CSV table of C-alpha atoms in Angstrom, one decimal:
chain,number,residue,atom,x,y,z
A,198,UNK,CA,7.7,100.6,319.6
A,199,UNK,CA,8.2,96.9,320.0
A,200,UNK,CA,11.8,95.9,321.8
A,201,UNK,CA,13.2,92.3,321.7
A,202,UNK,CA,15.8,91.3,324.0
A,203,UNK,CA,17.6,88.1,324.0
A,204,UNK,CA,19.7,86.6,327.0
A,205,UNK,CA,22.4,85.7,327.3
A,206,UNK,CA,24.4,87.2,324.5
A,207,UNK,CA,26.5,84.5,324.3
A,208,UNK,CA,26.5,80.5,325.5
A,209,UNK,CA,29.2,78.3,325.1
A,210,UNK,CA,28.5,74.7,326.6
A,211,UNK,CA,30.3,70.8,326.1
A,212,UNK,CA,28.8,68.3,323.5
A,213,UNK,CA,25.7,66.6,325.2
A,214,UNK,CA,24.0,69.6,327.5
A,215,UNK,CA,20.2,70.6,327.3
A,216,UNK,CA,20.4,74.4,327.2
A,217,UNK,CA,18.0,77.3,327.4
A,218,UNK,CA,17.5,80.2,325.0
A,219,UNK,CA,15.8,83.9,326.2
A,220,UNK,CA,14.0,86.2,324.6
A,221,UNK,CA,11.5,88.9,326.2
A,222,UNK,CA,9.3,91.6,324.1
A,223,UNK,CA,7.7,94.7,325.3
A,224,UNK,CA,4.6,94.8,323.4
A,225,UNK,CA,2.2,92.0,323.9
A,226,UNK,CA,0.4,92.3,320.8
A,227,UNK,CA,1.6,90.1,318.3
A,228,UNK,CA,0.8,88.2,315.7
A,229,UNK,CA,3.3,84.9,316.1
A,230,UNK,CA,7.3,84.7,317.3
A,231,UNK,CA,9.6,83.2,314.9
A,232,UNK,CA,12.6,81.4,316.2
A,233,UNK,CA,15.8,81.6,313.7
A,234,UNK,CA,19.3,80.1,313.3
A,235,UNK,CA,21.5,82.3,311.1
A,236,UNK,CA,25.3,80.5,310.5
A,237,UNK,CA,27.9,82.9,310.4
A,238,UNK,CA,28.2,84.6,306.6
A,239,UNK,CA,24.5,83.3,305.6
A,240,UNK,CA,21.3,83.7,305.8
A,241,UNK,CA,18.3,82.8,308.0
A,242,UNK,CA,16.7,79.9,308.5
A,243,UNK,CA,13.5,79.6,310.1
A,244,UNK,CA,13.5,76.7,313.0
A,245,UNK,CA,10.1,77.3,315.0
A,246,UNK,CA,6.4,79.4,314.3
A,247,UNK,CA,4.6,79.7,317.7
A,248,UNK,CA,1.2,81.6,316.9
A,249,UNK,CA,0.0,84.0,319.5
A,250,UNK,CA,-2.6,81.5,320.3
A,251,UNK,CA,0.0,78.6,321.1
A,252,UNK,CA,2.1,77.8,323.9
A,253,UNK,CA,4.6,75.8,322.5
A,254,UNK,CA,5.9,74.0,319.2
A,255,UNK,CA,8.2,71.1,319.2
A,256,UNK,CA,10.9,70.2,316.3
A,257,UNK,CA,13.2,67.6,317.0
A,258,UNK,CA,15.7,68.8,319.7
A,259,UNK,CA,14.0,72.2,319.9
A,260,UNK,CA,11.2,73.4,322.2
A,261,UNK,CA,9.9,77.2,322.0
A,262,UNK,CA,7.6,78.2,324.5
A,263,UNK,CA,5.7,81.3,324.4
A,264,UNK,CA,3.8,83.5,327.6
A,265,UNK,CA,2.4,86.0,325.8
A,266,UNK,CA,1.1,87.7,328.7
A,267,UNK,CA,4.5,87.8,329.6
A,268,UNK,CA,6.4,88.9,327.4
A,269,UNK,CA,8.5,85.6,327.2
A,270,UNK,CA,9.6,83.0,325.0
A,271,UNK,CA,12.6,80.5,325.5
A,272,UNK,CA,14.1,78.3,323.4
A,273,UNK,CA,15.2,74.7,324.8
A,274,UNK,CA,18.0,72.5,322.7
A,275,UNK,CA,18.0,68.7,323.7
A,276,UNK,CA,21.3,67.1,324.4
A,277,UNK,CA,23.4,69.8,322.7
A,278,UNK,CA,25.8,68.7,319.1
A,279,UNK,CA,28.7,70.9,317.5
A,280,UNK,CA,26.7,71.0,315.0
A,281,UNK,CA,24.1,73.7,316.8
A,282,UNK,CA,27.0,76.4,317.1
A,283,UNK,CA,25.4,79.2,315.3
A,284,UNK,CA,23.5,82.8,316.0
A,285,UNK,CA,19.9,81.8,316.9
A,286,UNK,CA,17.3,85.1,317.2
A,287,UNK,CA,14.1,85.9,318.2
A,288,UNK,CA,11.7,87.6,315.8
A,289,UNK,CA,7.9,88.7,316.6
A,290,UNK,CA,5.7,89.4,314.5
A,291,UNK,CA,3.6,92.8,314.4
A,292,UNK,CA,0.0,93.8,313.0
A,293,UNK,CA,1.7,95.0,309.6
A,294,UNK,CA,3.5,91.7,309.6
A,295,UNK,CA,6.8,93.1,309.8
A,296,UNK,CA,9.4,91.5,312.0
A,297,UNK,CA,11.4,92.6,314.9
A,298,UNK,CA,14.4,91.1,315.5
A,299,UNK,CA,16.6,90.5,318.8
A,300,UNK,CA,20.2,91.0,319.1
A,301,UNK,CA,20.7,87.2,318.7
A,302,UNK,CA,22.4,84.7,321.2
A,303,UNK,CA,25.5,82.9,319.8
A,304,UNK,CA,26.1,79.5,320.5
A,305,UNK,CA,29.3,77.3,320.9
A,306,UNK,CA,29.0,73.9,321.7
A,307,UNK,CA,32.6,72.7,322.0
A,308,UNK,CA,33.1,68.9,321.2
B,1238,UNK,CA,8.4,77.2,302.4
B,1239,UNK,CA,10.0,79.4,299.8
B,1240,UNK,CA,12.6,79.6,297.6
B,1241,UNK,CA,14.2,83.0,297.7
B,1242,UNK,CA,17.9,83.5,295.7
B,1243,UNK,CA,19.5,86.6,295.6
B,1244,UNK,CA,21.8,88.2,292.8
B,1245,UNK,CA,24.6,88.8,293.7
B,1246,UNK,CA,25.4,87.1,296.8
B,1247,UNK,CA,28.5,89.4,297.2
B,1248,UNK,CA,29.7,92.6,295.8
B,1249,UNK,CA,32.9,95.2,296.8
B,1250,UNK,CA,31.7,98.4,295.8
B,1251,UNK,CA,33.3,101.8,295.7
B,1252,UNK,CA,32.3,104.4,297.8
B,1253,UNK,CA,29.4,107.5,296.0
B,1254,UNK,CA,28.5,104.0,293.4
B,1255,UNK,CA,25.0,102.5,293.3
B,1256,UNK,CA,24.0,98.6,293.6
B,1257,UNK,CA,20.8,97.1,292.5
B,1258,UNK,CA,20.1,93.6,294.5
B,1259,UNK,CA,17.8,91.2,292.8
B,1260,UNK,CA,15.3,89.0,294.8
B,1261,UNK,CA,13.3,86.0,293.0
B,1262,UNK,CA,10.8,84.0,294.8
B,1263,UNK,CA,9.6,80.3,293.4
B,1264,UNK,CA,5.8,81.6,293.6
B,1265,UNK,CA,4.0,84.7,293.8
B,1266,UNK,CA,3.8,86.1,297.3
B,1267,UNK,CA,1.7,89.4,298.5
B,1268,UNK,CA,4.6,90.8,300.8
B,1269,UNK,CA,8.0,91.0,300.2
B,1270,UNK,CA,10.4,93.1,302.2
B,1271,UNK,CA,13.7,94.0,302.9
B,1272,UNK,CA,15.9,93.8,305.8
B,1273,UNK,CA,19.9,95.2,307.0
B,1274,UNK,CA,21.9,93.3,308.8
B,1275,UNK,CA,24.8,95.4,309.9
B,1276,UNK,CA,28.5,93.7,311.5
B,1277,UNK,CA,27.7,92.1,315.0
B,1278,UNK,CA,24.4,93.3,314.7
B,1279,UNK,CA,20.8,92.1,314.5
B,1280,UNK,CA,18.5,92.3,311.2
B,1281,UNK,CA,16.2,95.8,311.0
B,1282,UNK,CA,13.7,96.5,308.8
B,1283,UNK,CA,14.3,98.5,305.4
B,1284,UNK,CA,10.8,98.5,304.0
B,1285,UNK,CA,7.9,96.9,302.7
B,1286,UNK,CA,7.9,96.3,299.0
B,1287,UNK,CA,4.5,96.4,297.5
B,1288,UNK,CA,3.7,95.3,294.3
B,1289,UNK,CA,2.0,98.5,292.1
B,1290,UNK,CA,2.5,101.1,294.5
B,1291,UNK,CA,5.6,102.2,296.4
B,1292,UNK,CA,7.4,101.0,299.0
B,1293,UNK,CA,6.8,101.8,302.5
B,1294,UNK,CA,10.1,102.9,304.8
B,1295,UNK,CA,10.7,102.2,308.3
B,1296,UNK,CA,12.0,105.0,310.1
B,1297,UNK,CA,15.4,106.0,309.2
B,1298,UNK,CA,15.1,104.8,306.1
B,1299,UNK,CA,14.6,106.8,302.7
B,1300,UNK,CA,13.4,106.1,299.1
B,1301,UNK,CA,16.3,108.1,298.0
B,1302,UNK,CA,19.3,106.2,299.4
B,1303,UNK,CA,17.3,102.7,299.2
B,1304,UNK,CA,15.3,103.1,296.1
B,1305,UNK,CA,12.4,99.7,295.9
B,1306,UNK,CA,11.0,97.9,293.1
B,1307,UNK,CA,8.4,95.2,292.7
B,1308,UNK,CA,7.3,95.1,289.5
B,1309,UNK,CA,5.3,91.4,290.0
B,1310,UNK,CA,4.9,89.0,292.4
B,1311,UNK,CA,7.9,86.8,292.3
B,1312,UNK,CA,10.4,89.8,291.7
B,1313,UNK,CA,11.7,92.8,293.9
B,1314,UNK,CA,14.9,95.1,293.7
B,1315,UNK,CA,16.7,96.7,296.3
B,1316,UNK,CA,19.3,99.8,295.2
B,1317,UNK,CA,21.8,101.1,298.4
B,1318,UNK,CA,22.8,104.4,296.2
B,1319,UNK,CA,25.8,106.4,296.8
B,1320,UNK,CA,27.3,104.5,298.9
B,1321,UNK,CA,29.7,104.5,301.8
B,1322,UNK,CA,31.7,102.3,304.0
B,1323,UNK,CA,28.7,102.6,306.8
B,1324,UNK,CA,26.7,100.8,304.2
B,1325,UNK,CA,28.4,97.3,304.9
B,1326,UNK,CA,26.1,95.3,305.7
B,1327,UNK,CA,24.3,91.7,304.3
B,1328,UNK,CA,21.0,92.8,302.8
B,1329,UNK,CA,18.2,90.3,303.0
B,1330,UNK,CA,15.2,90.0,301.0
B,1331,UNK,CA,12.2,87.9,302.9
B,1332,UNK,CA,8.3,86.5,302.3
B,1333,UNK,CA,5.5,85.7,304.3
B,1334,UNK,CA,3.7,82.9,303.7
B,1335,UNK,CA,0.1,81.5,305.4
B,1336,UNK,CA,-3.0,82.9,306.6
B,1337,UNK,CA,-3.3,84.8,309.9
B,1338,UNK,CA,-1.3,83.9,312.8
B,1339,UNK,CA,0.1,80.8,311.1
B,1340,UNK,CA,2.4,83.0,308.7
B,1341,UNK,CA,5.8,82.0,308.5
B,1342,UNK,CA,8.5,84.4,307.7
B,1343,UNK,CA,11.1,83.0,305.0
B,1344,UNK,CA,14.5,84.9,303.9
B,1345,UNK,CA,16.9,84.4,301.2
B,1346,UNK,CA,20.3,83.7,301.5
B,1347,UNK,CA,21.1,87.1,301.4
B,1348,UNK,CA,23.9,89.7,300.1
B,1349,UNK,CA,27.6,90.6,300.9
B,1350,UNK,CA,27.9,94.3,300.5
B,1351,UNK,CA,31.5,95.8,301.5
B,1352,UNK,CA,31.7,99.3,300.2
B,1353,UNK,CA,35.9,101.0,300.6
């Protein structure tokens, strides 16, 4: 059964910092990884695709990488705004196209 | 993308009452399905709503308590029957759209449920 974990839990870091987001999965074989931002209250919205075949996307600020071999992606947010405070979570997708989700890191970026 | 609303977006409910949530999508879509989201917690996986047959349950998860409809494309309901306060949660509705690997997961905005 596929397990997502994202690290750390919580972040809290000043206006301006380039941060790093976690997220490992024990099964290897997967269709894509889907990188979310969900503000509190409301629903998802989808911020990067990376396809099993990729190694990264770019959008913006963001950066997802993805080692499949691994296990790993991360998440990198360019010079950090108030504005990025929100849950962000790591989904990956299986063969039936189903999602599974990780517990989510929550963000604070304090003015 | 897609556009996904939900009906209703929020809803108090007594405890042993039934709630039917609506999901509309702008276009037709193959897969539809149907995620919990639970206080503090990540989203899991209800079921898989397929259009002319029934819906497929994750484990955990049974046609009786979380009856599925999808009589078209564009169109699926979610019932939490009998409920109870453990049933709290934001229900989202979600569609994939793309070919392959390059399918991208979309959600609507999703619904409120409090039950006392």
């Amino acid at each position: 059964k596929q397990e997502v974990t994202q690290i750390p839990a919580a972040l809290s870091v000043p206006e301006g910092e380039n941060l790093v987001l976690n997220c490992s999965f024990t099964d290897s074989a997967i269709y894509n990884l889907q990188w979310f931002r969900q503000d509190p209250g409301k629903g998802l919205t989808s911020l990067l695709l990376i396809q099993s075949s990729q190694r990264e996307q770019t959008s913006g600020r963001l950066n997802a990488s993805l080692d499949k071999s691994s296990g790993r992606s991360t998440l990198y947010i360019a010079a950090s705004q108030p504005g990025d405070s929100a849950t962000y979570l790591c989904a990956v997708t299986g063969s039936a196209r189903q999602l599974t989700f990780g517990s989510g890191t929550q963000l604070t970026v304090l003015p | 993308s897609a556009v996904i609303s939900q009906k209703p977006s929020r809803d108090i409910c007594q405890r042993g009452t039934s709630l039917t949530i609506q999901c509309q999508v702008d276009s037709q879509v193959t897969m539809m399905f149907w995620y919990r989201q639970q206080p503090g917690q990540s989203l899991t996986l209800i079921a898989t709503a397929n259009q002319g047959s029934e819906a497929t349950y994750e484990s955990g998860f049974v046609i009786d308590k979380f009856p599925i409809s999808r009589p078209n494309l564009t169109f699926s309901t979610l019932t939490v029957s009998n409920m109870s306060p453990e049933d709290s949660s934001i229900y989202l509705c979600s569609v994939v759209r793309g070919q392959s690997s390059a399918y991208e997961q979309y959600f609507g905005p999703g619904t409120r449920l409090t039950v006392t």
